[in-house]
Amino acid sequence: MAASTFNANTGDGYELQMGRWSRRLAVPFLAFAGAAAGERVLDVGCGTGSLTFLLAARPDLSAVCGVDCAAPYIEHASRSNPDPRVSFQIGDACALSFEDAAFDRVLSLLMLHFVSEPERAVAEMRRVARPGATVAATVWDGRGGFVASRLFLDTAAALDPAARRLRERAFTRPMTRPGELEAAWHRAGLVEVETAELAIRMEYASFDDYWTPYLGKDGPGAEYVATLNEPARTRLRDAVRSAYLDGEVDGPRSYVAVAWAVKGVVPG
């Protein structure tokens, strides 16, 4: 669907590129956003189900629904789902198919910065949340706190003007700069708005573990690498490898990743 600017191809590709990290981020995000017994919860932009399945681990929730515009991700999540309380469906975050006030909590993990009309998506999240419900979201601090991504983008930008434009887009995505999420929640008419910074570690076993997702078809980095001819791709790989090694032998590396988070309440 046109509402997303994220290049989505396969569920396995997403798992390698981001799913392993979104599962890790889902833990502090859910601790921040909360959930209560008996609630119906909507996960908007669910991807392969990182947050949805974490919610489903709570036996006291009534129902959990994951929505994403990428059919391959929904198919991947559905194949992994044994829980009758959990459902997945293809949908547009800017035009959710649910009735007004259908959910007790509406959450979004790593989605809003890839929506073509994020303010409309926030309005939709509020619309389908009942009065008194919590609406919450989190996105990466791409410019200031996403080290693994910057390693690739900064290196590529030094080699290629097209990569500089890629980096510019990454660092100016909507909702990713300080205060943007909070301001959007206030504009949407949500109250009791709170913000937080959430941090995880992104750990790689080796340079190949780090580089392989860029050879896939999911996400903006892989989309860019696919445009390069073989000599340019090799040049980029060698430069990124040098940045990854950073004066040491190949092996494990651990990078911090910081996300902005916001939550607010639908007025009664």
PDB file of C-alpha atoms in Angstrom:
ATOM      1  CA  MET A   1       0.000   0.000   0.000  1.00  0.00           C
ATOM      2  CA  ALA A   2       1.151   3.525  -0.768  1.00  0.00           C
ATOM      3  CA  ALA A   3       0.901   4.608   2.881  1.00  0.00           C
ATOM      4  CA  SER A   4       4.322   3.089   3.662  1.00  0.00           C
ATOM      5  CA  THR A   5       7.736   4.207   2.442  1.00  0.00           C
ATOM      6  CA  PHE A   6       9.444   1.041   3.735  1.00  0.00           C
ATOM      7  CA  ASN A   7      10.686  -1.430   1.142  1.00  0.00           C
ATOM      8  CA  ALA A   8       9.068  -4.732   2.215  1.00  0.00           C
ATOM      9  CA  ASN A   9       9.775  -8.030   0.489  1.00  0.00           C
ATOM     10  CA  THR A  10       9.839 -11.114   2.719  1.00  0.00           C
ATOM     11  CA  GLY A  11       9.191 -11.888   6.351  1.00  0.00           C
ATOM     12  CA  ASP A  12      12.508 -13.710   6.677  1.00  0.00           C
ATOM     13  CA  GLY A  13      14.270 -10.698   5.173  1.00  0.00           C
ATOM     14  CA  TYR A  14      12.671  -8.377   7.698  1.00  0.00           C
ATOM     15  CA  GLU A  15      13.552 -10.708  10.553  1.00  0.00           C
ATOM     16  CA  LEU A  16      17.219 -10.541   9.573  1.00  0.00           C
ATOM     17  CA  GLN A  17      17.180  -6.791   8.868  1.00  0.00           C
ATOM     18  CA  MET A  18      15.107  -5.536  11.830  1.00  0.00           C
ATOM     19  CA  GLY A  19      12.890  -8.176  13.431  1.00  0.00           C
ATOM     20  CA  ARG A  20      15.577  -9.396  15.818  1.00  0.00           C
ATOM     21  CA  TRP A  21      15.987  -5.836  17.085  1.00  0.00           C
ATOM     22  CA  SER A  22      12.306  -4.884  17.136  1.00  0.00           C
ATOM     23  CA  ARG A  23      11.672  -7.889  19.401  1.00  0.00           C
ATOM     24  CA  ARG A  24      14.280  -6.519  21.767  1.00  0.00           C
ATOM     25  CA  LEU A  25      12.858  -2.980  21.667  1.00  0.00           C
ATOM     26  CA  ALA A  26       9.314  -4.273  22.191  1.00  0.00           C
ATOM     27  CA  VAL A  27      10.168  -5.201  25.790  1.00  0.00           C
ATOM     28  CA  PRO A  28      10.965  -1.703  27.149  1.00  0.00           C
ATOM     29  CA  PHE A  29       8.312  -0.184  24.892  1.00  0.00           C
ATOM     30  CA  LEU A  30       5.568  -2.380  26.346  1.00  0.00           C
ATOM     31  CA  ALA A  31       6.821  -1.629  29.858  1.00  0.00           C
ATOM     32  CA  PHE A  32       6.399   2.077  28.993  1.00  0.00           C
ATOM     33  CA  ALA A  33       3.096   1.811  27.101  1.00  0.00           C
ATOM     34  CA  GLY A  34       1.474  -0.675  29.462  1.00  0.00           C
ATOM     35  CA  ALA A  35      -1.383  -3.124  29.065  1.00  0.00           C
ATOM     36  CA  ALA A  36      -4.185  -4.146  31.433  1.00  0.00           C
ATOM     37  CA  ALA A  37      -6.165  -7.316  32.000  1.00  0.00           C
ATOM     38  CA  GLY A  38      -9.094  -7.816  29.673  1.00  0.00           C
ATOM     39  CA  GLU A  39      -7.969  -5.270  27.091  1.00  0.00           C
ATOM     40  CA  ARG A  40      -8.321  -5.477  23.316  1.00  0.00           C
ATOM     41  CA  VAL A  41      -5.002  -4.203  21.928  1.00  0.00           C
ATOM     42  CA  LEU A  42      -4.158  -3.071  18.394  1.00  0.00           C
ATOM     43  CA  ASP A  43      -0.575  -3.168  17.076  1.00  0.00           C
ATOM     44  CA  VAL A  44      -0.352  -0.793  14.109  1.00  0.00           C
ATOM     45  CA  GLY A  45       2.533  -1.520  11.742  1.00  0.00           C
ATOM     46  CA  CYS A  46       3.091  -4.917  13.339  1.00  0.00           C
ATOM     47  CA  GLY A  47       5.655  -6.176  10.817  1.00  0.00           C
ATOM     48  CA  THR A  48       6.360  -9.841  11.540  1.00  0.00           C
ATOM     49  CA  GLY A  49       4.739  -9.582  14.977  1.00  0.00           C
ATOM     50  CA  SER A  50       7.470  -8.613  17.433  1.00  0.00           C
ATOM     51  CA  LEU A  51       5.171  -6.561  19.662  1.00  0.00           C
ATOM     52  CA  THR A  52       2.032  -8.563  18.883  1.00  0.00           C
ATOM     53  CA  PHE A  53       3.558 -11.804  20.139  1.00  0.00           C
ATOM     54  CA  LEU A  54       4.997 -10.116  23.218  1.00  0.00           C
ATOM     55  CA  LEU A  55       1.497  -8.887  24.028  1.00  0.00           C
ATOM     56  CA  ALA A  56       0.126 -12.364  23.402  1.00  0.00           C
ATOM     57  CA  ALA A  57       2.475 -13.724  26.056  1.00  0.00           C
ATOM     58  CA  ARG A  58       0.115 -12.085  28.533  1.00  0.00           C
ATOM     59  CA  PRO A  59      -2.744 -14.548  29.141  1.00  0.00           C
ATOM     60  CA  ASP A  60      -4.945 -11.853  30.697  1.00  0.00           C
ATOM     61  CA  LEU A  61      -5.453  -9.856  27.476  1.00  0.00           C
ATOM     62  CA  SER A  62      -8.757 -10.349  25.690  1.00  0.00           C
ATOM     63  CA  ALA A  63      -7.540  -9.961  22.100  1.00  0.00           C
ATOM     64  CA  VAL A  64      -4.522  -8.700  20.180  1.00  0.00           C
ATOM     65  CA  CYS A  65      -4.684  -7.598  16.552  1.00  0.00           C
ATOM     66  CA  GLY A  66      -1.673  -6.823  14.365  1.00  0.00           C
ATOM     67  CA  VAL A  67      -2.055  -4.705  11.228  1.00  0.00           C
ATOM     68  CA  ASP A  68       0.568  -4.030   8.568  1.00  0.00           C
ATOM     69  CA  CYS A  69       0.485  -2.892   4.954  1.00  0.00           C
ATOM     70  CA  ALA A  70       3.091  -5.487   3.900  1.00  0.00           C
ATOM     71  CA  ALA A  71       1.389  -8.731   2.874  1.00  0.00           C
ATOM     72  CA  PRO A  72       4.621 -10.798   3.194  1.00  0.00           C
ATOM     73  CA  TYR A  73       5.026  -9.703   6.816  1.00  0.00           C
ATOM     74  CA  ILE A  74       1.407 -10.500   7.681  1.00  0.00           C
ATOM     75  CA  GLU A  75       1.737 -13.924   6.051  1.00  0.00           C
ATOM     76  CA  HIS A  76       4.950 -14.575   8.014  1.00  0.00           C
ATOM     77  CA  ALA A  77       3.343 -13.544  11.315  1.00  0.00           C
ATOM     78  CA  SER A  78       0.170 -15.529  10.657  1.00  0.00           C
ATOM     79  CA  ARG A  79       2.161 -18.715  10.028  1.00  0.00           C
ATOM     80  CA  SER A  80       3.836 -18.263  13.418  1.00  0.00           C
ATOM     81  CA  ASN A  81       0.622 -17.668  15.365  1.00  0.00           C
ATOM     82  CA  PRO A  82      -0.891 -20.496  17.473  1.00  0.00           C
ATOM     83  CA  ASP A  83      -3.031 -18.202  19.680  1.00  0.00           C
ATOM     84  CA  PRO A  84      -6.771 -17.829  18.905  1.00  0.00           C
ATOM     85  CA  ARG A  85      -6.797 -14.452  20.685  1.00  0.00           C
ATOM     86  CA  VAL A  86      -4.304 -13.088  18.131  1.00  0.00           C
ATOM     87  CA  SER A  87      -5.179 -12.025  14.599  1.00  0.00           C
ATOM     88  CA  PHE A  88      -3.227 -10.410  11.785  1.00  0.00           C
ATOM     89  CA  GLN A  89      -4.527  -8.489   8.811  1.00  0.00           C
ATOM     90  CA  ILE A  90      -3.265  -6.357   5.957  1.00  0.00           C
ATOM     91  CA  GLY A  91      -4.193  -2.732   6.488  1.00  0.00           C
ATOM     92  CA  ASP A  92      -3.279   0.891   5.946  1.00  0.00           C
ATOM     93  CA  ALA A  93      -2.234   2.825   9.062  1.00  0.00           C
ATOM     94  CA  CYS A  94      -3.709   5.967   7.479  1.00  0.00           C
ATOM     95  CA  ALA A  95      -7.108   4.317   6.908  1.00  0.00           C
ATOM     96  CA  LEU A  96      -7.672   1.648   9.535  1.00  0.00           C
ATOM     97  CA  SER A  97     -10.622  -0.641   8.829  1.00  0.00           C
ATOM     98  CA  PHE A  98     -11.917  -0.703  12.416  1.00  0.00           C
ATOM     99  CA  GLU A  99     -14.894   1.113  13.914  1.00  0.00           C
ATOM    100  CA  ASP A 100     -14.422   4.076  16.215  1.00  0.00           C
ATOM    101  CA  ALA A 101     -13.425   3.251  19.816  1.00  0.00           C
ATOM    102  CA  ALA A 102     -12.852  -0.435  18.982  1.00  0.00           C
ATOM    103  CA  PHE A 103      -9.732  -0.944  21.144  1.00  0.00           C
ATOM    104  CA  ASP A 104      -8.647  -0.404  24.748  1.00  0.00           C
ATOM    105  CA  ARG A 105      -5.024   0.287  23.772  1.00  0.00           C
ATOM    106  CA  VAL A 106      -3.409   1.189  20.444  1.00  0.00           C
ATOM    107  CA  LEU A 107       0.345   0.776  20.029  1.00  0.00           C
ATOM    108  CA  SER A 108       2.879   1.262  17.251  1.00  0.00           C
ATOM    109  CA  LEU A 109       6.465  -0.006  17.214  1.00  0.00           C
ATOM    110  CA  LEU A 110       8.893   1.408  14.606  1.00  0.00           C
ATOM    111  CA  MET A 111       6.209   2.372  12.113  1.00  0.00           C
ATOM    112  CA  LEU A 112       5.369   6.087  12.121  1.00  0.00           C
ATOM    113  CA  HIS A 113       8.649   7.239  10.562  1.00  0.00           C
ATOM    114  CA  PHE A 114       7.863   5.132   7.485  1.00  0.00           C
ATOM    115  CA  VAL A 115       4.317   6.408   6.958  1.00  0.00           C
ATOM    116  CA  SER A 116       3.728   8.857   4.129  1.00  0.00           C
ATOM    117  CA  GLU A 117       1.142  10.768   6.226  1.00  0.00           C
ATOM    118  CA  PRO A 118       2.138  10.210   9.874  1.00  0.00           C
ATOM    119  CA  GLU A 119      -0.270  12.803  11.311  1.00  0.00           C
ATOM    120  CA  ARG A 120      -3.133  10.990   9.602  1.00  0.00           C
ATOM    121  CA  ALA A 121      -1.907   7.687  11.034  1.00  0.00           C
ATOM    122  CA  VAL A 122      -1.840   9.175  14.547  1.00  0.00           C
ATOM    123  CA  ALA A 123      -5.386  10.485  14.037  1.00  0.00           C
ATOM    124  CA  GLU A 124      -6.471   6.991  12.985  1.00  0.00           C
ATOM    125  CA  MET A 125      -4.818   5.443  16.022  1.00  0.00           C
ATOM    126  CA  ARG A 126      -6.737   7.834  18.230  1.00  0.00           C
ATOM    127  CA  ARG A 127     -10.004   7.241  16.357  1.00  0.00           C
ATOM    128  CA  VAL A 128     -10.029   3.485  16.921  1.00  0.00           C
ATOM    129  CA  ALA A 129      -9.107   3.851  20.621  1.00  0.00           C
ATOM    130  CA  ARG A 130     -11.948   4.189  23.104  1.00  0.00           C
ATOM    131  CA  PRO A 131     -12.194   7.171  25.482  1.00  0.00           C
ATOM    132  CA  GLY A 132      -9.700   6.627  28.283  1.00  0.00           C
ATOM    133  CA  ALA A 133      -7.519   4.331  26.168  1.00  0.00           C
ATOM    134  CA  THR A 134      -3.775   4.730  25.846  1.00  0.00           C
ATOM    135  CA  VAL A 135      -2.234   5.418  22.434  1.00  0.00           C
ATOM    136  CA  ALA A 136       1.558   4.939  22.277  1.00  0.00           C
ATOM    137  CA  ALA A 137       4.349   4.745  19.719  1.00  0.00           C
ATOM    138  CA  THR A 138       8.115   4.492  19.425  1.00  0.00           C
ATOM    139  CA  VAL A 139      10.566   5.213  16.573  1.00  0.00           C
ATOM    140  CA  TRP A 140      14.346   5.156  16.285  1.00  0.00           C
ATOM    141  CA  ASP A 141      16.365   8.286  16.949  1.00  0.00           C
ATOM    142  CA  GLY A 142      17.946   7.834  13.547  1.00  0.00           C
ATOM    143  CA  ARG A 143      20.256  10.820  13.660  1.00  0.00           C
ATOM    144  CA  GLY A 144      21.363  10.793  17.272  1.00  0.00           C
ATOM    145  CA  GLY A 145      21.049   7.287  18.625  1.00  0.00           C
ATOM    146  CA  PHE A 146      21.087   4.600  15.941  1.00  0.00           C
ATOM    147  CA  VAL A 147      24.770   3.670  15.792  1.00  0.00           C
ATOM    148  CA  ALA A 148      24.596   0.558  13.592  1.00  0.00           C
ATOM    149  CA  SER A 149      22.612   2.429  10.953  1.00  0.00           C
ATOM    150  CA  ARG A 150      24.919   5.454  11.044  1.00  0.00           C
ATOM    151  CA  LEU A 151      27.963   3.251  10.525  1.00  0.00           C
ATOM    152  CA  PHE A 152      26.524   2.194   7.162  1.00  0.00           C
ATOM    153  CA  LEU A 153      24.977   5.530   6.163  1.00  0.00           C
ATOM    154  CA  ASP A 154      27.959   7.719   7.054  1.00  0.00           C
ATOM    155  CA  THR A 155      30.364   5.406   5.236  1.00  0.00           C
ATOM    156  CA  ALA A 156      28.177   5.154   2.139  1.00  0.00           C
ATOM    157  CA  ALA A 157      27.588   8.915   2.067  1.00  0.00           C
ATOM    158  CA  ALA A 158      31.342   9.529   1.928  1.00  0.00           C
ATOM    159  CA  LEU A 159      31.527   7.463  -1.269  1.00  0.00           C
ATOM    160  CA  ASP A 160      28.391   8.330  -3.228  1.00  0.00           C
ATOM    161  CA  PRO A 161      26.124  11.407  -3.627  1.00  0.00           C
ATOM    162  CA  ALA A 162      23.116   9.087  -3.905  1.00  0.00           C
ATOM    163  CA  ALA A 163      23.974   7.678  -0.490  1.00  0.00           C
ATOM    164  CA  ARG A 164      24.178  11.208   0.903  1.00  0.00           C
ATOM    165  CA  ARG A 165      20.588  11.699  -0.198  1.00  0.00           C
ATOM    166  CA  LEU A 166      19.699   8.361   1.412  1.00  0.00           C
ATOM    167  CA  ARG A 167      21.264   9.532   4.667  1.00  0.00           C
ATOM    168  CA  GLU A 168      19.442  12.857   4.484  1.00  0.00           C
ATOM    169  CA  ARG A 169      16.121  11.061   4.110  1.00  0.00           C
ATOM    170  CA  ALA A 170      16.955   8.748   7.004  1.00  0.00           C
ATOM    171  CA  PHE A 171      17.825  11.611   9.346  1.00  0.00           C
ATOM    172  CA  THR A 172      14.834  13.768   8.444  1.00  0.00           C
ATOM    173  CA  ARG A 173      12.096  11.152   8.544  1.00  0.00           C
ATOM    174  CA  PRO A 174       8.961  12.427  10.281  1.00  0.00           C
ATOM    175  CA  MET A 175       8.632  11.803  14.013  1.00  0.00           C
ATOM    176  CA  THR A 176      12.335  10.976  14.487  1.00  0.00           C
ATOM    177  CA  ARG A 177      13.655  14.286  15.821  1.00  0.00           C
ATOM    178  CA  PRO A 178      13.470  15.507  19.429  1.00  0.00           C
ATOM    179  CA  GLY A 179       9.958  16.538  20.427  1.00  0.00           C
ATOM    180  CA  GLU A 180       8.195  15.525  17.205  1.00  0.00           C
ATOM    181  CA  LEU A 181       6.274  12.592  18.643  1.00  0.00           C
ATOM    182  CA  GLU A 182       5.165  14.595  21.674  1.00  0.00           C
ATOM    183  CA  ALA A 183       3.977  17.495  19.512  1.00  0.00           C
ATOM    184  CA  ALA A 184       2.033  15.112  17.255  1.00  0.00           C
ATOM    185  CA  TRP A 185       0.276  13.555  20.248  1.00  0.00           C
ATOM    186  CA  HIS A 186      -0.777  16.990  21.499  1.00  0.00           C
ATOM    187  CA  ARG A 187      -2.008  17.995  18.035  1.00  0.00           C
ATOM    188  CA  ALA A 188      -4.076  14.813  17.919  1.00  0.00           C
ATOM    189  CA  GLY A 189      -5.864  15.933  21.083  1.00  0.00           C
ATOM    190  CA  LEU A 190      -4.450  13.272  23.361  1.00  0.00           C
ATOM    191  CA  VAL A 191      -3.989  14.165  27.018  1.00  0.00           C
ATOM    192  CA  GLU A 192      -1.671  13.082  29.837  1.00  0.00           C
ATOM    193  CA  VAL A 193       1.102  12.886  27.243  1.00  0.00           C
ATOM    194  CA  GLU A 194       4.375  11.358  28.448  1.00  0.00           C
ATOM    195  CA  THR A 195       7.637  10.702  26.646  1.00  0.00           C
ATOM    196  CA  ALA A 196      10.663   8.485  27.189  1.00  0.00           C
ATOM    197  CA  GLU A 197      13.917   7.397  25.589  1.00  0.00           C
ATOM    198  CA  LEU A 198      14.280   3.644  25.214  1.00  0.00           C
ATOM    199  CA  ALA A 199      17.642   1.966  24.626  1.00  0.00           C
ATOM    200  CA  ILE A 200      18.703  -1.500  23.533  1.00  0.00           C
ATOM    201  CA  ARG A 201      21.955  -3.053  22.300  1.00  0.00           C
ATOM    202  CA  MET A 202      22.274  -4.348  18.743  1.00  0.00           C
ATOM    203  CA  GLU A 203      24.804  -7.189  18.837  1.00  0.00           C
ATOM    204  CA  TYR A 204      26.452  -8.738  15.786  1.00  0.00           C
ATOM    205  CA  ALA A 205      28.504 -11.915  15.735  1.00  0.00           C
ATOM    206  CA  SER A 206      30.735 -10.740  12.889  1.00  0.00           C
ATOM    207  CA  PHE A 207      30.941  -8.338   9.967  1.00  0.00           C
ATOM    208  CA  ASP A 208      29.065 -10.830   7.783  1.00  0.00           C
ATOM    209  CA  ASP A 209      26.254 -10.848  10.336  1.00  0.00           C
ATOM    210  CA  TYR A 210      26.134  -7.061  10.101  1.00  0.00           C
ATOM    211  CA  TRP A 211      26.471  -6.847   6.297  1.00  0.00           C
ATOM    212  CA  THR A 212      24.192  -9.665   5.110  1.00  0.00           C
ATOM    213  CA  PRO A 213      20.897  -7.767   5.653  1.00  0.00           C
ATOM    214  CA  TYR A 214      22.106  -5.101   3.220  1.00  0.00           C
ATOM    215  CA  LEU A 215      22.269  -7.769   0.517  1.00  0.00           C
ATOM    216  CA  GLY A 216      18.571  -8.559   0.952  1.00  0.00           C
ATOM    217  CA  LYS A 217      15.474  -6.756  -0.280  1.00  0.00           C
ATOM    218  CA  ASP A 218      13.993  -5.290   2.908  1.00  0.00           C
ATOM    219  CA  GLY A 219      14.574  -1.762   4.178  1.00  0.00           C
ATOM    220  CA  PRO A 220      16.096   1.378   2.665  1.00  0.00           C
ATOM    221  CA  GLY A 221      19.723   0.293   3.059  1.00  0.00           C
ATOM    222  CA  ALA A 222      19.237  -2.908   1.075  1.00  0.00           C
ATOM    223  CA  GLU A 223      17.180  -1.005  -1.474  1.00  0.00           C
ATOM    224  CA  TYR A 224      20.152   1.334  -2.017  1.00  0.00           C
ATOM    225  CA  VAL A 225      22.763  -1.447  -2.205  1.00  0.00           C
ATOM    226  CA  ALA A 226      20.675  -3.185  -4.869  1.00  0.00           C
ATOM    227  CA  THR A 227      21.126  -0.146  -7.149  1.00  0.00           C
ATOM    228  CA  LEU A 228      24.940  -0.488  -7.177  1.00  0.00           C
ATOM    229  CA  ASN A 229      26.955  -2.328  -9.779  1.00  0.00           C
ATOM    230  CA  GLU A 230      29.390  -4.989  -8.587  1.00  0.00           C
ATOM    231  CA  PRO A 231      32.514  -2.747  -8.338  1.00  0.00           C
ATOM    232  CA  ALA A 232      30.584  -0.081  -6.412  1.00  0.00           C
ATOM    233  CA  ARG A 233      29.050  -2.680  -4.121  1.00  0.00           C
ATOM    234  CA  THR A 234      32.462  -4.190  -3.400  1.00  0.00           C
ATOM    235  CA  ARG A 235      33.938  -0.755  -2.707  1.00  0.00           C
ATOM    236  CA  LEU A 236      31.119   0.006  -0.268  1.00  0.00           C
ATOM    237  CA  ARG A 237      31.406  -3.377   1.405  1.00  0.00           C
ATOM    238  CA  ASP A 238      35.144  -2.938   1.948  1.00  0.00           C
ATOM    239  CA  ALA A 239      34.680   0.569   3.372  1.00  0.00           C
ATOM    240  CA  VAL A 240      31.876  -0.517   5.712  1.00  0.00           C
ATOM    241  CA  ARG A 241      33.926  -3.530   6.792  1.00  0.00           C
ATOM    242  CA  SER A 242      36.808  -1.216   7.704  1.00  0.00           C
ATOM    243  CA  ALA A 243      34.419   0.908   9.772  1.00  0.00           C
ATOM    244  CA  TYR A 244      33.013  -2.206  11.463  1.00  0.00           C
ATOM    245  CA  LEU A 245      36.451  -3.624  12.282  1.00  0.00           C
ATOM    246  CA  ASP A 246      37.641  -0.220  13.530  1.00  0.00           C
ATOM    247  CA  GLY A 247      41.200  -1.333  14.276  1.00  0.00           C
ATOM    248  CA  GLU A 248      40.364  -4.765  15.678  1.00  0.00           C
ATOM    249  CA  VAL A 249      39.972  -8.271  14.263  1.00  0.00           C
ATOM    250  CA  ASP A 250      36.590  -9.365  12.945  1.00  0.00           C
ATOM    251  CA  GLY A 251      34.200 -10.644  15.572  1.00  0.00           C
ATOM    252  CA  PRO A 252      31.379  -9.524  17.838  1.00  0.00           C
ATOM    253  CA  ARG A 253      30.339  -5.879  18.045  1.00  0.00           C
ATOM    254  CA  SER A 254      27.656  -4.239  20.188  1.00  0.00           C
ATOM    255  CA  TYR A 255      26.022  -0.919  19.284  1.00  0.00           C
ATOM    256  CA  VAL A 256      23.535   1.127  21.260  1.00  0.00           C
ATOM    257  CA  ALA A 257      20.203   1.963  19.627  1.00  0.00           C
ATOM    258  CA  VAL A 258      17.978   4.650  21.141  1.00  0.00           C
ATOM    259  CA  ALA A 259      14.304   5.154  20.354  1.00  0.00           C
ATOM    260  CA  TRP A 260      11.900   7.983  21.134  1.00  0.00           C
ATOM    261  CA  ALA A 261       8.637   6.893  22.777  1.00  0.00           C
ATOM    262  CA  VAL A 262       5.372   8.693  23.535  1.00  0.00           C
ATOM    263  CA  LYS A 263       2.036   7.794  25.081  1.00  0.00           C
ATOM    264  CA  GLY A 264      -1.174   9.685  25.694  1.00  0.00           C
ATOM    265  CA  VAL A 265      -4.785   9.125  26.676  1.00  0.00           C
ATOM    266  CA  VAL A 266      -7.913   9.603  24.580  1.00  0.00           C
ATOM    267  CA  PRO A 267     -10.078  12.168  26.422  1.00  0.00           C
ATOM    268  CA  GLY A 268     -13.276  10.847  27.980  1.00  0.00           C
TER     269      GLY A 268
END
